[in-house]
Coordinates of C-alpha atoms in Angstrom, one line a residue:
Chain B
M1 CA -32.7 14.1 8.5
L2 CA -29.2 14.7 9.7
E3 CA -28.4 16.5 12.9
L4 CA -25.1 17.4 14.5
K5 CA -25.1 18.8 18.0
S6 CA -21.9 20.5 19.3
V7 CA -19.6 18.0 17.6
S8 CA -15.9 18.2 18.3
A9 CA -13.2 16.2 16.5
G10 CA -9.6 16.4 15.6
Y11 CA -6.4 14.5 14.6
G12 CA -4.3 13.5 17.6
S13 CA -3.6 16.6 19.7
F14 CA -4.9 18.9 16.9
Q15 CA -8.5 19.9 17.3
A16 CA -10.3 20.7 14.1
L17 CA -13.9 21.1 15.1
F18 CA -15.2 22.9 18.2
G19 CA -18.8 22.2 19.0
V20 CA -20.3 22.3 15.5
S21 CA -24.0 22.1 15.3
I22 CA -25.7 21.8 11.9
E23 CA -28.9 20.3 10.5
V24 CA -29.9 19.0 7.1
R25 CA -33.6 18.5 6.4
R26 CA -34.9 16.0 3.9
G27 CA -35.0 17.3 0.3
E28 CA -32.7 20.2 1.1
A29 CA -29.4 21.1 -0.5
V30 CA -27.1 22.6 2.2
A31 CA -23.6 24.0 1.7
V32 CA -20.8 24.4 4.2
I33 CA -18.5 27.2 3.1
G34 CA -15.4 28.7 4.6
P35 CA -11.7 29.2 4.1
N36 CA -9.0 26.5 3.8
G37 CA -8.4 24.7 7.0
A38 CA -11.7 25.7 8.5
G39 CA -12.6 22.0 9.2
K40 CA -15.0 21.5 6.3
T41 CA -13.5 18.2 5.2
T42 CA -13.2 17.1 8.9
L43 CA -16.9 17.8 9.3
M44 CA -17.7 15.5 6.3
R45 CA -15.4 12.8 7.7
V46 CA -17.0 12.7 11.1
I47 CA -20.4 12.3 9.6
S48 CA -19.5 9.3 7.4
G49 CA -17.4 7.7 10.1
L50 CA -14.0 8.2 8.6
L51 CA -13.0 10.1 11.7
E52 CA -14.0 9.6 15.3
T53 CA -16.0 12.3 17.1
T54 CA -14.5 13.3 20.4
S55 CA -17.7 14.8 21.8
G56 CA -21.2 15.8 20.7
E57 CA -23.9 13.9 18.9
I58 CA -24.6 13.0 15.3
A59 CA -27.9 11.5 14.3
M60 CA -29.3 10.3 11.0
E61 CA -33.1 10.1 10.9
G62 CA -33.1 10.3 14.7
R63 CA -30.6 7.4 15.1
S64 CA -27.2 8.1 16.6
L65 CA -24.3 7.3 14.3
L66 CA -21.8 7.3 17.2
D67 CA -22.6 3.8 18.5
I68 CA -22.5 2.0 15.1
A69 CA -19.3 0.8 13.4
P70 CA -17.9 3.2 10.8
H71 CA -18.4 0.7 7.9
E72 CA -22.1 0.4 8.9
I73 CA -22.9 4.1 8.6
V74 CA -23.2 3.8 4.8
A75 CA -26.2 1.5 5.4
T76 CA -28.1 4.4 7.1
G77 CA -28.3 6.1 3.8
I78 CA -25.2 8.4 3.8
G79 CA -23.2 8.4 0.6
H80 CA -19.8 10.2 0.7
V81 CA -18.0 11.7 -2.3
P82 CA -14.7 12.3 -0.6
E83 CA -12.2 15.1 -1.1
N84 CA -9.9 14.5 -4.1
R85 CA -12.4 11.9 -5.3
R86 CA -10.3 9.0 -3.9
L87 CA -11.1 6.5 -6.7
F88 CA -9.2 3.2 -6.8
P89 CA -6.9 4.3 -9.6
R90 CA -5.8 0.8 -10.7
M91 CA -9.3 -0.6 -10.9
T92 CA -11.8 -0.1 -13.8
V93 CA -14.7 2.4 -13.6
E94 CA -17.1 -0.5 -13.2
E95 CA -15.1 -2.0 -10.4
N96 CA -15.1 1.3 -8.6
L97 CA -18.8 1.5 -8.9
K98 CA -19.0 -2.1 -7.7
M99 CA -17.3 -1.1 -4.5
G100 CA -20.0 1.4 -3.8
A101 CA -22.5 -1.6 -3.8
F102 CA -20.4 -3.6 -1.3
A103 CA -22.6 -3.3 1.7
P104 CA -24.9 -6.4 2.0
A105 CA -28.1 -4.4 1.5
A106 CA -26.7 -2.7 -1.6
R107 CA -25.3 -5.9 -3.2
G108 CA -28.8 -7.2 -4.2
K109 CA -29.5 -4.0 -6.0
Y110 CA -26.1 -3.9 -7.8
K111 CA -27.3 -4.4 -11.4
E112 CA -30.2 -2.1 -11.0
R113 CA -28.2 0.8 -9.6
L114 CA -25.4 0.2 -12.1
A115 CA -28.0 0.7 -14.8
F116 CA -29.2 3.8 -13.1
V117 CA -25.7 5.3 -12.8
Y118 CA -24.9 4.5 -16.4
D119 CA -28.2 6.1 -17.4
L120 CA -27.2 9.2 -15.4
F121 CA -23.7 9.3 -16.7
P122 CA -23.5 7.8 -20.2
A123 CA -19.8 8.7 -20.3
M124 CA -19.2 6.2 -17.5
M125 CA -20.9 3.5 -19.5
E126 CA -18.4 4.2 -22.4
R127 CA -15.5 4.1 -20.1
R128 CA -16.6 1.2 -17.8
N129 CA -13.5 -0.9 -18.6
Q130 CA -11.0 1.9 -18.3
M131 CA -8.7 2.3 -15.3
A132 CA -10.2 5.0 -13.2
G133 CA -6.8 6.6 -12.6
T134 CA -6.3 7.3 -16.3
M135 CA -9.5 9.4 -16.7
S136 CA -9.6 13.2 -16.7
G137 CA -10.5 15.0 -13.5
G138 CA -14.1 15.7 -14.5
E139 CA -14.7 12.1 -15.5
Q140 CA -13.1 11.0 -12.2
Q141 CA -15.5 13.2 -10.3
M142 CA -18.4 11.7 -12.2
C143 CA -17.2 8.2 -11.3
A144 CA -16.8 9.2 -7.6
I145 CA -20.3 10.6 -7.5
G146 CA -21.6 7.4 -9.3
R147 CA -19.8 5.3 -6.7
A148 CA -21.5 7.2 -3.9
L149 CA -24.8 6.8 -5.6
M150 CA -24.2 3.0 -5.8
T151 CA -24.6 2.9 -2.0
G152 CA -28.2 3.9 -2.4
P153 CA -28.0 7.0 -0.3
S154 CA -30.8 9.3 0.8
L155 CA -28.2 11.9 1.8
L156 CA -25.2 12.7 -0.4
L157 CA -22.1 14.3 1.2
M158 CA -20.0 16.0 -1.5
D159 CA -16.6 17.3 -0.5
E160 CA -15.2 19.9 -2.9
P161 CA -16.4 18.3 -6.1
S162 CA -15.0 21.2 -8.1
A163 CA -11.5 21.2 -6.6
G164 CA -8.6 20.8 -9.0
L165 CA -10.7 21.0 -12.1
A166 CA -10.5 23.3 -15.1
P167 CA -13.0 26.2 -15.1
V168 CA -15.1 24.8 -17.9
I169 CA -15.3 21.4 -16.1
V170 CA -16.2 23.1 -12.9
Q171 CA -19.3 24.4 -14.5
Q172 CA -20.2 20.8 -15.7
V173 CA -19.7 19.5 -12.2
F174 CA -22.0 22.1 -10.7
D175 CA -24.6 21.2 -13.4
L176 CA -24.2 17.6 -12.3
V177 CA -24.8 18.5 -8.7
R178 CA -27.9 20.4 -9.6
R179 CA -29.2 17.4 -11.5
I180 CA -28.6 15.2 -8.5
R181 CA -30.5 17.4 -6.2
D182 CA -33.3 17.8 -8.7
D183 CA -33.4 14.0 -8.7
G184 CA -34.6 14.2 -5.1
Y185 CA -31.3 13.5 -3.2
T186 CA -30.6 15.5 -0.1
V187 CA -27.2 17.1 -0.5
L188 CA -24.7 18.4 1.9
I189 CA -21.9 20.0 0.0
V190 CA -18.6 21.5 1.0
E191 CA -17.1 24.1 -1.5
Q192 CA -14.6 26.8 -1.8
N193 CA -16.3 28.0 -4.9
V194 CA -18.7 30.1 -2.8
R195 CA -20.5 32.1 -5.4
Q196 CA -21.2 29.1 -7.6
V197 CA -22.4 26.9 -4.7
L198 CA -24.7 29.5 -3.2
K199 CA -26.6 29.6 -6.5
L200 CA -27.2 25.9 -6.1
V201 CA -28.2 25.3 -2.5
D202 CA -31.1 26.3 -0.2
R203 CA -29.1 27.1 2.9
A204 CA -25.5 27.4 3.9
Y205 CA -23.3 27.4 7.0
L206 CA -20.1 29.4 7.2
L207 CA -17.4 27.5 9.0
E208 CA -14.3 29.3 10.3
A209 CA -11.6 27.8 12.5
G210 CA -13.7 24.9 13.4
T211 CA -16.8 26.7 14.5
V212 CA -20.0 27.7 12.7
K213 CA -19.7 31.5 12.3
S214 CA -23.1 32.1 10.7
G215 CA -25.8 30.3 8.7
G216 CA -28.9 31.1 6.7
T217 CA -30.5 30.8 3.4
A218 CA -28.3 31.2 0.3
E219 CA -29.9 34.6 -0.4
E220 CA -29.2 35.9 3.1
L221 CA -25.5 34.8 2.9
L222 CA -25.1 36.3 -0.6
G223 CA -26.6 39.5 0.8
S224 CA -24.3 39.6 3.8
E225 CA -21.7 42.3 3.3
S226 CA -18.9 40.7 5.3
L227 CA -19.3 37.3 3.7
R228 CA -19.3 38.9 0.2
K229 CA -16.2 40.8 0.9
A230 CA -14.4 37.9 2.4
Y231 CA -15.3 34.9 0.2
V232 CA -17.2 36.0 -2.9
G233 CA -14.8 38.7 -3.9
I234 CA -17.4 41.1 -5.4
Chain I
M1 CA 24.2 -21.3 -34.8
A2 CA 22.9 -24.8 -34.3
F3 CA 19.7 -25.2 -32.4
D4 CA 20.6 -25.7 -28.8
I5 CA 18.5 -28.3 -27.2
Y6 CA 20.0 -27.8 -23.8
L7 CA 19.2 -24.1 -23.8
L8 CA 15.6 -24.9 -24.6
E9 CA 15.6 -27.5 -21.8
A10 CA 16.9 -24.8 -19.4
I11 CA 14.3 -22.3 -20.6
I12 CA 11.5 -24.8 -20.0
N13 CA 12.9 -25.8 -16.6
G14 CA 13.1 -22.1 -15.8
L15 CA 9.5 -21.7 -16.8
L16 CA 8.4 -24.5 -14.6
L17 CA 10.5 -23.2 -11.6
G18 CA 9.0 -19.7 -12.3
G19 CA 5.5 -21.0 -11.8
V20 CA 6.1 -22.1 -8.3
L21 CA 8.1 -19.0 -7.4
A22 CA 5.3 -16.9 -8.8
L23 CA 2.9 -18.7 -6.6
L24 CA 5.1 -18.0 -3.5
A25 CA 5.5 -14.4 -4.4
L26 CA 1.8 -14.0 -5.0
G27 CA 0.9 -14.9 -1.4
L28 CA 3.5 -12.6 0.1
N29 CA 2.7 -9.8 -2.2
L30 CA -1.0 -10.1 -1.6
I31 CA -0.5 -9.8 2.2
F32 CA 1.9 -6.9 1.8
G33 CA -0.3 -5.1 -0.7
V34 CA -3.5 -5.3 1.4
I35 CA -2.2 -5.2 5.0
D36 CA 1.0 -3.3 4.5
V37 CA 3.0 -5.8 6.6
I38 CA 5.8 -8.0 5.3
W39 CA 5.5 -11.6 6.6
I40 CA 9.2 -12.4 6.9
S41 CA 8.1 -15.8 8.1
Y42 CA 6.0 -16.6 5.0
A43 CA 8.4 -19.4 3.9
E44 CA 8.1 -20.9 7.3
L45 CA 4.4 -21.4 6.8
V46 CA 5.3 -23.2 3.6
M47 CA 7.7 -25.4 5.6
L48 CA 5.0 -26.3 8.1
G49 CA 2.7 -27.1 5.1
M50 CA 5.4 -29.4 3.7
Y51 CA 5.6 -31.2 7.0
A52 CA 1.8 -31.5 7.1
V53 CA 1.8 -33.3 3.7
Y54 CA 4.7 -35.4 4.8
W55 CA 3.2 -36.6 8.0
L56 CA -0.2 -37.1 6.6
H57 CA 0.9 -39.0 3.5
A58 CA 4.1 -40.8 4.4
Y59 CA 3.4 -41.5 8.0
Y60 CA -0.4 -41.8 8.3
G61 CA -1.0 -43.1 4.8
V62 CA -3.5 -40.4 3.9
P63 CA -3.9 -40.3 0.0
L64 CA -1.6 -37.6 -1.3
V65 CA -4.3 -35.4 -2.9
L66 CA -6.3 -35.4 0.3
A67 CA -3.2 -34.7 2.4
G68 CA -2.6 -31.8 0.1
F69 CA -6.1 -30.3 0.7
I70 CA -5.8 -30.8 4.4
A71 CA -2.4 -29.0 4.4
I72 CA -3.8 -26.1 2.3
L73 CA -6.7 -25.7 4.8
G74 CA -4.4 -26.0 7.7
V75 CA -1.9 -23.4 6.5
A76 CA -4.8 -21.1 5.6
A77 CA -6.0 -21.4 9.2
L78 CA -2.4 -20.7 10.3
G79 CA -2.3 -17.6 8.2
F80 CA -5.6 -16.4 9.8
L81 CA -4.0 -17.0 13.2
V82 CA -0.8 -15.2 12.4
H83 CA -2.8 -12.1 11.6
Y84 CA -5.2 -12.5 14.5
L85 CA -2.5 -13.2 17.1
V86 CA 0.6 -11.5 15.9
I87 CA -0.2 -8.8 13.3
S88 CA -3.5 -7.2 14.3
P89 CA -2.3 -6.2 17.8
I90 CA 0.7 -4.3 16.3
L91 CA -1.1 -3.0 13.1
S92 CA -0.6 0.6 14.0
S93 CA 3.0 0.2 15.4
P94 CA 6.0 1.4 13.4
P95 CA 6.9 -0.9 10.5
I96 CA 10.2 -1.9 12.1
N97 CA 8.3 -3.4 15.0
Q98 CA 6.1 -5.3 12.6
L99 CA 9.2 -6.6 10.8
L100 CA 10.7 -7.7 14.2
A101 CA 7.5 -9.5 15.1
T102 CA 7.2 -11.5 11.9
G103 CA 11.0 -12.0 12.0
G104 CA 10.7 -13.4 15.5
L105 CA 7.9 -15.6 14.3
L106 CA 10.3 -17.1 11.7
F107 CA 12.7 -18.2 14.4
F108 CA 9.9 -19.4 16.6
L109 CA 8.4 -21.6 13.8
Q110 CA 11.8 -22.9 12.8
A111 CA 12.7 -23.8 16.4
F112 CA 9.2 -25.3 16.9
A113 CA 9.6 -27.5 13.8
M114 CA 13.1 -28.5 15.0
L115 CA 11.8 -29.5 18.4
L116 CA 8.8 -31.4 17.0
F117 CA 10.2 -33.0 13.9
G118 CA 14.0 -33.1 14.4
N119 CA 16.8 -32.1 12.1
E120 CA 16.3 -35.0 9.6
F121 CA 15.7 -34.4 5.9
R122 CA 12.4 -36.1 5.1
N123 CA 11.0 -37.1 1.8
I124 CA 7.5 -38.2 0.9
G125 CA 9.1 -41.0 -1.2
L126 CA 7.1 -40.3 -4.3
R127 CA 8.8 -41.3 -7.5
L128 CA 7.4 -39.4 -10.4
P129 CA 8.6 -40.2 -13.9
I130 CA 10.9 -38.1 -16.0
I131 CA 9.4 -37.2 -19.3
V132 CA 11.7 -37.3 -22.4
I133 CA 10.7 -35.1 -25.3
A134 CA 13.1 -34.8 -28.2
D135 CA 16.1 -35.5 -26.0
M136 CA 15.0 -33.0 -23.3
Y137 CA 14.5 -34.3 -19.8
I138 CA 11.5 -32.7 -18.0
S139 CA 10.6 -33.7 -14.5
F140 CA 7.0 -34.7 -14.2
A141 CA 6.9 -33.4 -10.6
R142 CA 8.0 -30.0 -11.9
L143 CA 5.4 -30.1 -14.7
L144 CA 2.7 -31.0 -12.2
A145 CA 3.8 -28.2 -9.8
F146 CA 3.8 -25.7 -12.6
G147 CA 0.3 -26.7 -13.7
A148 CA -1.1 -26.6 -10.2
A149 CA 0.6 -23.3 -9.5
L150 CA -0.9 -21.9 -12.6
L151 CA -4.4 -23.2 -11.7
G152 CA -4.1 -21.7 -8.2
M153 CA -3.1 -18.3 -9.7
V154 CA -6.0 -18.4 -12.2
A155 CA -8.4 -19.3 -9.3
L156 CA -7.0 -16.4 -7.3
Y157 CA -7.3 -14.0 -10.3
L158 CA -11.0 -15.0 -10.8
F159 CA -11.7 -14.6 -7.1
L160 CA -10.0 -11.1 -6.9
S161 CA -11.7 -9.9 -10.1
R162 CA -15.2 -11.4 -10.0
T163 CA -16.4 -11.4 -6.4
F164 CA -17.3 -8.5 -4.2
I165 CA -14.9 -9.5 -1.4
G166 CA -12.1 -10.1 -3.9
T167 CA -12.6 -6.6 -5.4
A168 CA -12.6 -5.2 -1.9
I169 CA -9.3 -6.9 -1.2
R170 CA -7.8 -5.1 -4.2
A171 CA -9.4 -1.9 -3.3
V172 CA -8.0 -1.9 0.2
S173 CA -4.5 -2.2 -1.3
Q174 CA -5.1 1.0 -3.3
D175 CA -6.8 3.2 -0.6
R176 CA -7.4 1.6 2.8
E177 CA -8.5 4.8 4.5
I178 CA -11.8 5.3 2.7
M179 CA -13.0 1.7 2.7
A180 CA -15.4 2.5 5.6
I181 CA -17.5 4.7 3.3
M182 CA -17.9 1.7 0.9
G183 CA -19.3 -0.3 3.8
V184 CA -16.1 -2.4 4.0
D185 CA -14.8 -3.6 7.4
T186 CA -11.0 -3.6 6.7
K187 CA -10.4 -5.8 9.8
K188 CA -12.4 -8.5 8.2
V189 CA -10.7 -8.0 4.8
Y190 CA -7.3 -8.4 6.6
L191 CA -8.3 -11.7 8.1
I192 CA -9.6 -13.1 4.9
T193 CA -6.5 -11.9 3.0
S194 CA -4.3 -13.6 5.6
A195 CA -6.2 -16.8 5.3
I196 CA -5.9 -16.7 1.5
G197 CA -2.1 -15.9 1.8
G198 CA -1.8 -18.9 4.1
G199 CA -3.8 -21.1 1.6
L200 CA -1.4 -20.1 -1.2
A201 CA 1.6 -21.0 1.1
G202 CA -0.2 -24.3 1.7
L203 CA -0.5 -24.9 -2.0
A204 CA 3.1 -24.0 -2.6
A205 CA 4.0 -26.4 0.1
C206 CA 2.2 -29.3 -1.6
L207 CA 4.1 -28.5 -4.8
L208 CA 7.5 -28.1 -3.3
V209 CA 7.2 -31.3 -1.2
L210 CA 6.9 -33.2 -4.5
Q211 CA 10.4 -32.1 -5.5
Y212 CA 12.3 -31.3 -2.3
D213 CA 13.1 -32.9 1.1
V214 CA 11.6 -31.1 4.0
H215 CA 13.6 -30.0 7.1
P216 CA 13.1 -27.2 9.6
D217 CA 15.4 -24.8 7.7
V218 CA 13.9 -25.5 4.3
G219 CA 12.2 -22.1 4.3
L220 CA 15.6 -20.4 4.1
S221 CA 16.2 -21.9 0.7
F222 CA 13.2 -20.1 -1.0
G223 CA 12.1 -17.4 1.5
P224 CA 14.8 -14.9 0.5
I225 CA 14.3 -15.4 -3.2
T226 CA 10.6 -15.0 -2.8
F227 CA 11.1 -11.8 -1.0
M228 CA 13.5 -10.5 -3.7
I229 CA 11.0 -11.4 -6.4
C230 CA 8.3 -9.4 -4.7
V231 CA 10.7 -6.4 -4.4
L232 CA 11.9 -6.8 -8.0
G233 CA 8.3 -6.7 -9.2
G234 CA 7.3 -3.8 -7.0
L235 CA 6.2 -4.8 -3.4
G236 CA 2.5 -5.4 -3.3
R237 CA 2.1 -5.5 -7.1
L238 CA 0.7 -8.9 -8.0
L239 CA 1.4 -8.7 -11.7
G240 CA 4.9 -7.3 -11.1
G241 CA 5.8 -10.3 -8.8
F242 CA 4.4 -12.7 -11.4
I243 CA 6.7 -11.3 -14.1
A244 CA 9.7 -11.0 -11.8
A245 CA 9.4 -14.7 -10.8
F246 CA 9.9 -15.8 -14.4
V247 CA 12.7 -13.4 -14.9
M248 CA 14.6 -14.6 -11.9
S249 CA 13.9 -18.3 -12.7
Q250 CA 15.3 -17.9 -16.2
F251 CA 18.5 -16.3 -14.7
I252 CA 18.8 -19.3 -12.4
T253 CA 18.3 -22.0 -14.9
I254 CA 20.0 -20.5 -17.9
G255 CA 22.9 -19.3 -15.7
G256 CA 23.0 -22.8 -14.2
L257 CA 23.3 -24.3 -17.7
Y258 CA 26.4 -22.4 -18.8
L259 CA 28.0 -22.3 -15.4
D260 CA 27.0 -24.1 -12.2
L261 CA 23.6 -24.1 -10.6
E262 CA 25.0 -21.9 -7.8
W263 CA 26.3 -19.5 -10.4
G264 CA 22.7 -19.2 -11.7
Y265 CA 21.7 -17.9 -8.3
V266 CA 24.6 -15.6 -8.2
L267 CA 23.7 -14.1 -11.6
A268 CA 20.1 -13.7 -10.5
F269 CA 21.1 -11.9 -7.3
V270 CA 23.5 -9.6 -9.2
F271 CA 20.7 -8.8 -11.6
F272 CA 18.5 -8.1 -8.6
I273 CA 21.0 -5.7 -7.1
G274 CA 21.6 -4.0 -10.4
M275 CA 17.8 -3.5 -10.8
M276 CA 17.6 -2.0 -7.3
F277 CA 20.0 0.7 -8.4
W278 CA 18.2 1.3 -11.7
R279 CA 14.6 0.9 -10.6
P280 CA 14.4 0.7 -6.8
Q281 CA 10.6 0.8 -6.8
G282 CA 10.5 -2.5 -8.8
I283 CA 9.3 -3.4 -12.3
L284 CA 5.7 -2.2 -11.8
G285 CA 6.1 -0.2 -8.6
T286 CA 5.5 3.5 -8.4
R287 CA 7.7 5.7 -6.3
S288 CA 6.1 6.8 -3.1

């Protein structure tokens, strides 16, 4: 479904990704794990067009994403839940969700998808007129996921959904992610919470210093001695 | 204390003045909030709008309302062009360069108007009645300007809160970097915002030309105060600017009642400077 072939990217003279190749197949949940500064967020940003690729190839359903404008990538079915949620703090929950349906193709399905998101997250329905910036971290994460779902994605990119949340909320967010993948969405998730996320996904890639160090099924990675020592801490 | 009818009159006049100032501040604030560029030359767009109404109505005999609509559309187109020709090529330049560019545009437009229209003070020659209510004198032109400014602001509010593109305009002002993942082309939003900002300047021009003479430097008499109102309210914060416009106008009219009109302005500016020490980020602004 999504294929990256030796993708490089960076910020100015700083290169963050060095020839990264990964693949996500339809119906899979795939994690990208690795230490701080490994380029995980950069990877998500090049896929959704927030950052330009300097070399390599990115294709969604066989179609190259590099020759279409960044704001048109969402129409290929890629929904992005960005790092730190990035809600519009001085807009209501419902207005945030509305922005997810901005693309012309999504606008016609606005009401329908809004009902779907409220059905999935009844708490968002209750808070639909509240300013997004005044909600708790967990609720904001829900809203950010809801906003990405409003785009009508077939592939959902989730960048550290558990970051900055209280431990009890982290568990809820992981339950949420599980529900979403069980609903049939293909998920590519970046997480520092390695042990938790490996329980959730089919496969994972280990990213270090901008390159893919290893990859495999979640069981393989959990079984790998070096990975366990370095990231799982058991 | 006896009921002071003059004070009430001053308060009402302040309210009416505040409406037009709020409209002016709204346009400047909208553009700053969304595009992050200060149009130093905003009041010069208003000046050109005033000339448009003057020439169309007083010279070519176009009915005033129609002349007003043409002026609004014309200044909206001008706003679009200002972004397209001046701002967008320097969008990623340092802020100081952007200020210099829009500042340069101010002198260009002033000189342009001077060359084209001359230095005369021109008046559309409209005589609107003075309304007398309980010994208070209220200018009908001011009342009309206040009503139209309010209507314009309500229309903008509905546009920004109800439509997809209006919501996107507000969203850009809160987080421009992630708009692409919403499917929003910020370049297009900037152009639409600039046209709306121009349209608001055009509306303000229609309302000001009812009360004031137009000349090439007329922008200087309300450009600086508009800018101060925006800063006082918190740059880019539409509601803050709206509130600040009424605060400043009350200082001007009430101060003008007890002292001279000029002293009203002095009081307003002293208040502004004091506020900058106490709350430099503005009434509704947040520290960045």
